[in-house]
Short mmCIF file of C-alpha atoms in Angstrom, two decimals:
data_model
loop_
_atom_site.label_atom_id
_atom_site.label_comp_id
_atom_site.label_asym_id
_atom_site.label_seq_id
_atom_site.Cartn_x
_atom_site.Cartn_y
_atom_site.Cartn_z
CA MET A 1 -51.92 59.75 -38.62
CA GLY A 2 -48.35 59.80 -39.93
CA LEU A 3 -45.51 62.21 -39.36
CA SER A 4 -45.23 65.64 -40.95
CA ALA A 5 -42.68 68.38 -41.48
CA ASP A 6 -44.19 70.19 -38.48
CA ASP A 7 -43.59 67.07 -36.38
CA ALA A 8 -39.94 67.09 -37.44
CA GLY A 9 -39.58 70.76 -36.55
CA HIS A 10 -41.02 70.28 -33.07
CA MET A 11 -38.85 67.21 -32.45
CA ALA A 12 -35.79 69.18 -33.52
CA GLN A 13 -36.69 71.76 -30.88
CA ALA A 14 -37.10 69.00 -28.28
CA LEU A 15 -33.61 67.78 -29.14
CA ARG A 16 -32.21 71.30 -28.73
CA LEU A 17 -33.86 71.49 -25.32
CA ALA A 18 -32.44 68.10 -24.31
CA GLU A 19 -28.95 69.28 -25.19
CA ARG A 20 -29.23 71.97 -22.54
CA GLY A 21 -28.84 69.20 -19.97
CA LEU A 22 -25.65 67.89 -21.58
CA TYR A 23 -23.47 68.50 -18.52
CA THR A 24 -25.93 68.15 -15.66
CA THR A 25 -28.27 65.13 -15.90
CA ASP A 26 -25.76 62.36 -15.19
CA PRO A 27 -26.47 59.48 -14.59
CA ASN A 28 -29.88 60.14 -16.15
CA PRO A 29 -30.38 60.66 -19.89
CA ARG A 30 -30.70 64.09 -21.50
CA VAL A 31 -34.35 64.56 -22.48
CA GLY A 32 -36.39 67.36 -24.02
CA CYS A 33 -40.15 67.83 -24.42
CA VAL A 34 -42.30 70.16 -26.52
CA LEU A 35 -46.11 70.40 -26.21
CA THR A 36 -48.20 71.80 -29.06
CA ARG A 37 -51.89 72.37 -29.56
CA ASP A 38 -53.53 73.57 -32.77
CA GLY A 39 -50.08 74.01 -34.27
CA ALA A 40 -48.80 76.33 -31.53
CA VAL A 41 -46.24 75.51 -28.84
CA VAL A 42 -47.91 75.63 -25.42
CA GLY A 43 -45.13 74.22 -23.24
CA GLU A 44 -41.46 73.24 -23.28
CA GLY A 45 -39.09 71.63 -20.85
CA PHE A 46 -35.90 69.62 -20.43
CA HIS A 47 -34.41 67.43 -17.74
CA GLU A 48 -32.01 69.71 -15.89
CA ARG A 49 -30.49 67.60 -13.10
CA ALA A 50 -30.71 64.07 -11.76
CA GLY A 51 -33.33 63.95 -9.04
CA ALA A 52 -35.12 67.03 -10.36
CA ALA A 53 -38.30 67.12 -12.43
CA HIS A 54 -38.19 65.43 -15.83
CA ALA A 55 -38.68 67.23 -19.14
CA GLU A 56 -42.37 66.26 -19.39
CA VAL A 57 -43.16 67.71 -15.97
CA HIS A 58 -41.60 71.07 -16.87
CA ALA A 59 -43.47 71.19 -20.18
CA LEU A 60 -46.81 70.25 -18.60
CA ALA A 61 -46.37 72.89 -15.90
CA ALA A 62 -45.67 75.53 -18.56
CA ALA A 63 -48.72 74.47 -20.58
CA GLY A 64 -51.17 74.22 -17.68
CA PRO A 65 -54.73 73.51 -18.91
CA ARG A 66 -53.60 73.96 -22.52
CA ALA A 67 -51.95 70.53 -22.28
CA ARG A 68 -55.35 68.84 -22.71
CA GLY A 69 -55.66 67.67 -26.30
CA SER A 70 -52.05 68.52 -27.09
CA THR A 71 -49.27 66.62 -28.86
CA ALA A 72 -46.15 65.88 -26.83
CA TYR A 73 -42.80 65.57 -28.63
CA LEU A 74 -40.33 63.61 -26.52
CA THR A 75 -36.73 62.72 -27.28
CA LEU A 76 -37.11 59.58 -25.13
CA GLU A 77 -39.98 57.35 -24.07
CA PRO A 78 -41.58 58.64 -20.85
CA CYS A 79 -40.65 56.74 -17.72
CA SER A 80 -43.18 54.30 -16.30
CA HIS A 81 -41.66 53.54 -12.89
CA HIS A 82 -41.23 55.32 -9.58
CA GLY A 83 -37.61 56.44 -9.23
CA ARG A 84 -36.62 59.71 -7.62
CA THR A 85 -39.68 61.19 -9.36
CA PRO A 86 -43.15 59.77 -10.24
CA PRO A 87 -43.80 58.18 -13.68
CA CYS A 88 -43.99 60.74 -16.48
CA ALA A 89 -46.27 58.46 -18.50
CA ASP A 90 -48.91 58.88 -15.78
CA ALA A 91 -48.46 62.65 -15.79
CA LEU A 92 -49.09 62.80 -19.55
CA VAL A 93 -52.24 60.69 -19.18
CA ALA A 94 -53.53 62.80 -16.29
CA ALA A 95 -52.94 66.01 -18.24
CA GLY A 96 -55.11 64.79 -21.10
CA VAL A 97 -52.39 64.74 -23.78
CA ALA A 98 -53.92 63.36 -26.99
CA ARG A 99 -50.83 62.31 -28.94
CA VAL A 100 -47.21 61.48 -28.14
CA VAL A 101 -44.36 61.43 -30.65
CA ALA A 102 -41.30 59.81 -29.06
CA ALA A 103 -37.96 59.75 -30.85
CA MET A 104 -36.93 56.42 -29.31
CA GLU A 105 -37.81 53.80 -26.75
CA ASP A 106 -36.02 53.98 -23.42
CA PRO A 107 -33.20 51.35 -23.42
CA ASN A 108 -33.57 51.00 -19.64
CA PRO A 109 -35.01 47.49 -19.07
CA ARG A 110 -37.16 48.93 -16.26
CA VAL A 111 -38.92 51.18 -18.77
CA ARG A 112 -38.42 49.80 -22.29
CA GLY A 113 -41.79 49.89 -24.05
CA GLN A 114 -43.79 50.09 -20.83
CA GLY A 115 -44.21 53.86 -20.84
CA LEU A 116 -45.50 53.83 -24.41
CA ALA A 117 -47.78 50.88 -23.65
CA ARG A 118 -49.28 52.80 -20.74
CA LEU A 119 -50.03 55.73 -23.03
CA ARG A 120 -51.67 53.49 -25.65
CA THR A 121 -53.78 51.80 -22.98
CA ALA A 122 -55.05 55.23 -21.97
CA GLY A 123 -56.13 55.92 -25.56
CA ILE A 124 -53.26 58.25 -26.47
CA ALA A 125 -52.00 58.01 -30.05
CA VAL A 126 -48.30 57.07 -30.00
CA GLU A 127 -45.68 57.27 -32.74
CA THR A 128 -41.97 56.52 -32.43
CA GLY A 129 -38.80 56.68 -34.49
CA LEU A 130 -38.75 60.34 -35.53
CA MET A 131 -35.09 61.50 -35.31
CA ALA A 132 -34.20 58.38 -33.33
CA ALA A 133 -30.54 58.51 -34.38
CA GLU A 134 -30.19 62.12 -33.22
CA ALA A 135 -31.84 61.27 -29.90
CA ALA A 136 -29.54 58.30 -29.33
CA ALA A 137 -26.51 60.44 -30.20
CA LEU A 138 -27.40 62.76 -27.30
CA ASN A 139 -27.11 59.85 -24.86
CA PRO A 140 -24.47 57.43 -26.17
CA GLY A 141 -23.34 56.44 -22.70
CA PHE A 142 -26.81 55.89 -21.25
CA VAL A 143 -27.87 53.85 -24.29
CA GLN A 144 -24.73 51.73 -24.24
CA ARG A 145 -24.74 51.20 -20.49
CA MET A 146 -28.33 50.00 -20.56
CA ALA A 147 -27.83 47.81 -23.63
CA GLY A 148 -24.30 46.52 -23.11
CA ALA A 149 -23.49 46.94 -19.41
CA ARG A 150 -20.51 49.21 -20.04
CA PRO A 151 -20.10 52.96 -20.48
CA PHE A 152 -19.35 54.76 -23.74
CA VAL A 153 -15.58 55.26 -23.87
CA ARG A 154 -14.20 58.41 -25.45
CA MET A 155 -10.45 58.94 -25.72
CA LYS A 156 -8.83 62.38 -25.91
CA ILE A 157 -5.37 62.73 -27.40
CA ALA A 158 -3.37 65.86 -28.25
CA ALA A 159 -0.56 65.25 -30.71
CA SER A 160 1.80 66.94 -33.14
CA LEU A 161 1.52 66.43 -36.89
CA ASP A 162 3.96 63.52 -36.63
CA GLY A 163 1.79 61.82 -34.02
CA ARG A 164 3.85 62.66 -30.95
CA THR A 165 2.34 63.54 -27.59
CA ALA A 166 5.41 64.58 -25.58
CA LEU A 167 9.14 65.07 -25.90
CA ALA A 168 11.39 62.17 -25.01
CA SER A 169 11.85 63.82 -21.61
CA GLY A 170 8.10 63.67 -21.03
CA ALA A 171 7.52 67.42 -21.44
CA SER A 172 4.12 68.00 -23.07
CA GLN A 173 2.91 71.44 -21.97
CA TRP A 174 1.62 72.54 -24.28
CA ILE A 175 1.15 70.44 -27.41
CA THR A 176 -2.01 72.32 -28.43
CA GLY A 177 -3.16 75.91 -28.09
CA GLU A 178 -5.47 77.55 -25.60
CA ALA A 179 -8.63 77.09 -27.70
CA ALA A 180 -8.09 73.34 -27.97
CA ARG A 181 -7.40 73.06 -24.23
CA ALA A 182 -10.62 74.96 -23.55
CA ASP A 183 -12.50 72.57 -25.83
CA VAL A 184 -11.26 69.65 -23.74
CA GLN A 185 -13.26 71.06 -20.83
CA HIS A 186 -16.45 70.40 -22.80
CA TRP A 187 -15.56 66.71 -23.14
CA ARG A 188 -14.67 66.48 -19.48
CA ALA A 189 -17.87 68.21 -18.40
CA ARG A 190 -20.12 65.73 -20.19
CA SER A 191 -18.24 62.72 -18.75
CA SER A 192 -19.10 60.66 -15.70
CA ALA A 193 -15.47 59.64 -15.15
CA ILE A 194 -12.00 60.56 -16.39
CA VAL A 195 -9.48 57.72 -16.58
CA THR A 196 -5.72 58.11 -16.58
CA GLY A 197 -2.67 56.06 -15.63
CA ILE A 198 -0.07 56.32 -12.92
CA GLY A 199 2.55 57.33 -15.51
CA THR A 200 0.59 60.46 -16.38
CA VAL A 201 0.04 61.25 -12.70
CA ARG A 202 3.75 60.98 -12.00
CA ALA A 203 4.79 62.99 -15.05
CA ASP A 204 2.18 65.76 -15.04
CA ASP A 205 0.46 65.67 -11.62
CA PRO A 206 -2.84 66.55 -13.38
CA SER A 207 -5.92 67.92 -11.67
CA LEU A 208 -8.44 66.29 -14.06
CA THR A 209 -11.06 68.83 -13.04
CA VAL A 210 -13.74 70.60 -15.07
CA ARG A 211 -13.34 74.31 -15.64
CA ARG A 212 -15.62 76.74 -17.51
CA PHE A 213 -18.73 74.54 -17.10
CA ASP A 214 -21.14 74.07 -14.19
CA THR A 215 -21.87 70.35 -13.97
CA GLY A 216 -23.17 70.21 -10.43
CA ARG A 217 -20.98 67.16 -9.86
CA PRO A 218 -17.30 66.67 -10.77
CA PRO A 219 -16.49 63.58 -12.86
CA LEU A 220 -14.99 60.70 -10.93
CA ARG A 221 -11.21 60.71 -11.37
CA VAL A 222 -9.90 57.18 -11.98
CA VAL A 223 -6.18 56.36 -11.78
CA LEU A 224 -4.94 52.95 -12.93
CA ASP A 225 -1.99 52.11 -10.70
CA GLY A 226 -1.15 48.41 -10.71
CA THR A 227 1.26 48.43 -7.77
CA LEU A 228 -0.34 51.31 -5.85
CA ALA A 229 2.60 53.66 -6.26
CA MET A 230 0.55 56.88 -6.31
CA SER A 231 1.69 59.59 -3.91
CA PRO A 232 -0.81 60.75 -1.27
CA GLY A 233 0.42 64.24 -2.15
CA ALA A 234 -0.91 64.08 -5.73
CA ARG A 235 -2.64 67.34 -6.60
CA MET A 236 -5.99 65.78 -7.54
CA LEU A 237 -6.43 64.39 -4.04
CA SER A 238 -6.62 67.91 -2.62
CA LEU A 239 -9.32 69.03 -5.06
CA PRO A 240 -13.13 68.72 -4.89
CA GLY A 241 -14.56 65.50 -6.24
CA ALA A 242 -13.77 61.82 -5.76
CA THR A 243 -10.69 59.89 -6.88
CA LEU A 244 -10.69 56.13 -7.39
CA VAL A 245 -7.32 54.38 -7.56
CA VAL A 246 -7.50 50.93 -9.16
CA CYS A 247 -4.65 48.52 -8.48
CA ARG A 248 -3.67 44.88 -8.65
CA VAL A 249 -1.58 44.73 -5.48
CA ALA A 250 -2.34 46.96 -2.50
CA ALA A 251 0.22 47.11 0.28
CA ALA A 252 -1.54 47.97 3.54
CA ALA A 253 0.56 51.05 4.23
CA ALA A 254 0.12 52.46 0.72
CA ARG A 255 -3.62 51.82 0.82
CA ALA A 256 -3.96 53.50 4.22
CA ALA A 257 -1.95 56.55 3.09
CA LEU A 258 -4.06 57.08 -0.04
CA GLN A 259 -7.30 56.58 1.85
CA ALA A 260 -6.17 59.09 4.46
CA ALA A 261 -5.55 61.55 1.60
CA GLY A 262 -9.14 61.06 0.40
CA ALA A 263 -8.82 58.43 -2.32
CA GLU A 264 -10.87 55.29 -2.67
CA VAL A 265 -8.72 52.24 -3.42
CA LEU A 266 -10.16 49.39 -5.46
CA GLU A 267 -8.11 46.22 -5.75
CA GLN A 268 -8.42 43.87 -8.72
CA PRO A 269 -6.77 40.69 -7.46
CA GLY A 270 -4.51 39.06 -10.02
CA ALA A 271 -1.35 39.56 -12.01
CA GLY A 272 -0.55 41.89 -14.89
CA PRO A 273 -2.10 45.23 -15.82
CA VAL A 274 -5.47 46.36 -14.54
CA ASP A 275 -8.29 44.54 -16.37
CA LEU A 276 -9.85 47.29 -18.50
CA SER A 277 -13.06 45.39 -19.25
CA GLU A 278 -13.63 44.75 -15.56
CA LEU A 279 -12.87 48.41 -14.85
CA LEU A 280 -15.60 49.47 -17.28
CA ARG A 281 -18.05 47.01 -15.75
CA GLU A 282 -17.29 48.52 -12.35
CA LEU A 283 -17.85 52.04 -13.67
CA ALA A 284 -21.16 50.91 -15.19
CA ARG A 285 -22.16 49.56 -11.78
CA ARG A 286 -21.45 53.07 -10.48
CA GLU A 287 -23.81 54.45 -13.18
CA ALA A 288 -21.09 56.01 -15.31
CA ASN A 289 -22.46 56.80 -18.77
CA GLU A 290 -19.56 58.44 -20.63
CA VAL A 291 -15.94 57.79 -19.70
CA LEU A 292 -13.11 59.99 -20.95
CA VAL A 293 -9.65 58.47 -21.23
CA GLU A 294 -6.81 61.00 -20.94
CA ALA A 295 -3.68 58.92 -20.68
CA GLY A 296 -0.21 58.23 -21.98
CA ALA A 297 0.78 56.02 -24.88
CA GLY A 298 0.74 52.79 -22.89
CA LEU A 299 -2.76 53.01 -21.47
CA SER A 300 -4.16 54.63 -24.61
CA GLY A 301 -2.72 51.79 -26.67
CA ALA A 302 -4.17 49.20 -24.29
CA PHE A 303 -7.67 50.63 -24.63
CA ILE A 304 -7.37 50.79 -28.43
CA ALA A 305 -5.90 47.28 -28.75
CA ALA A 306 -8.69 45.85 -26.58
CA GLY A 307 -11.35 47.40 -28.83
CA LEU A 308 -12.78 49.42 -25.95
CA VAL A 309 -12.67 52.91 -27.51
CA ASP A 310 -16.00 54.02 -28.97
CA GLU A 311 -14.87 57.49 -30.03
CA MET A 312 -11.57 59.34 -30.25
CA VAL A 313 -11.17 63.11 -30.01
CA LEU A 314 -7.80 63.78 -31.59
CA PHE A 315 -6.30 67.28 -31.55
CA LEU A 316 -3.51 67.76 -34.08
CA ALA A 317 -1.20 70.73 -33.54
CA PRO A 318 0.58 72.25 -36.58
CA HIS A 319 4.13 71.37 -35.59
CA PHE A 320 6.55 68.44 -35.45
CA LEU A 321 8.25 67.00 -32.38
CA GLY A 322 10.60 64.54 -34.07
CA HIS A 323 10.99 60.77 -34.10
CA GLU A 324 12.51 60.60 -30.63
CA ALA A 325 9.41 62.13 -29.03
CA ARG A 326 6.79 59.93 -27.41
CA ALA A 327 4.26 58.18 -29.62
CA LEU A 328 0.53 58.70 -29.64
CA ALA A 329 -0.18 55.10 -28.58
CA GLN A 330 1.79 51.93 -27.96
CA LEU A 331 0.27 49.26 -30.18
CA PRO A 332 1.39 45.80 -31.33
CA GLY A 333 3.32 45.71 -34.58
CA LEU A 334 1.63 44.54 -37.78
CA SER A 335 2.85 42.00 -40.28
CA HIS A 336 0.55 43.07 -43.12
CA MET A 337 -1.72 46.00 -43.95
CA GLY A 338 -4.90 43.98 -43.53
CA GLN A 339 -4.34 44.00 -39.76
CA ARG A 340 -4.82 47.75 -39.54
CA GLY A 341 -7.50 49.01 -37.20
CA GLU A 342 -9.45 51.45 -39.36
CA TRP A 343 -11.38 54.46 -38.13
CA ASP A 344 -14.04 56.66 -39.71
CA LEU A 345 -13.98 60.44 -39.53
CA ALA A 346 -17.19 61.67 -37.89
CA ASP A 347 -16.20 65.33 -37.67
CA VAL A 348 -13.27 67.56 -38.65
CA ARG A 349 -12.92 71.18 -37.62
CA GLN A 350 -10.35 73.79 -36.72
CA VAL A 351 -10.19 74.79 -33.06
CA GLY A 352 -7.95 77.82 -32.72
CA ALA A 353 -4.70 76.98 -34.49
CA ASP A 354 -5.26 73.22 -34.11
CA LEU A 355 -7.28 70.60 -35.94
CA ARG A 356 -9.84 68.48 -34.08
CA LEU A 357 -10.75 65.09 -35.50
CA ILE A 358 -13.56 62.98 -34.09
CA LEU A 359 -13.08 59.35 -35.12
CA ARG A 360 -15.02 56.15 -34.52
CA PRO A 361 -13.70 52.63 -35.05
CA ARG A 362 -14.89 51.05 -38.28
CA PRO A 363 -16.61 47.71 -37.64
CA ARG A 364 -14.60 44.84 -39.08
#
């Protein structure tokens, strides 16, 4: 029957509902649902927490008998398998929904296309593709993990106007203002894991916790520590949430001390720095969708050079720290301008006194 302006309006509302689960659905996707009948909204819902009812179930419960003959607007194809909850495709069929408009197919191989096929088999009219890009943008980590077997990697950097992240002494508190530091909590809250390096742990003893937002589950803290030099007295080990320390060489005494302090130690046998691609595969196996890298110049540069950063959140503070201060990232030198790694600006805005740039690598 084709898509209308009303369809677009209802899907936009479903997307707004889905966004309400931004910090709480991990490792599940953020999903919203709107039910309408005769042009009026009769039910709404969104997926609130992993293991809890899905968006369709909430919307159907709100609609009650008015769901029969309705149109369902979904930001993601309804599930067709038994997980922690029954299949939502079956619930829509049982409720007598007449039409389903889904923004996108579910990238999960266990679902992809099967939920929509079940609806069509039951005689429900199905249309897809409305605001698909917006729906995918709500779940970049889930989509990428299902399609590419690795999480979506976002890097956060705070720097001065001359691209410096700390004084030569290592002092960095604070490069940016309070508003920018509060904004960082939003990026942490939506992440499954926060990755840093042993250099940052030694210099700053960070907590890597989420403040200001209720996520229901703290992000996994991941410390890359090739020789397992992390102190069992590190502040993060005394805080709620799990810490994973990834190393190349694990002396028995150091491993035992960190484990006694509450850390999990994961050894990557081999020489050289921790293998970042293997790290991301491991985090995907642990159902991490979005990974936030908050690290020093060495580790940040390694992620960038390896082409593993999908998005950068760069805060620029309106001051200079001088050429002797520490650089934003350690990267190989270039012999000509054509070797530059180019990035596209996705968003620019002022946050307090600072400037926040969101950048994505430009495909070569």
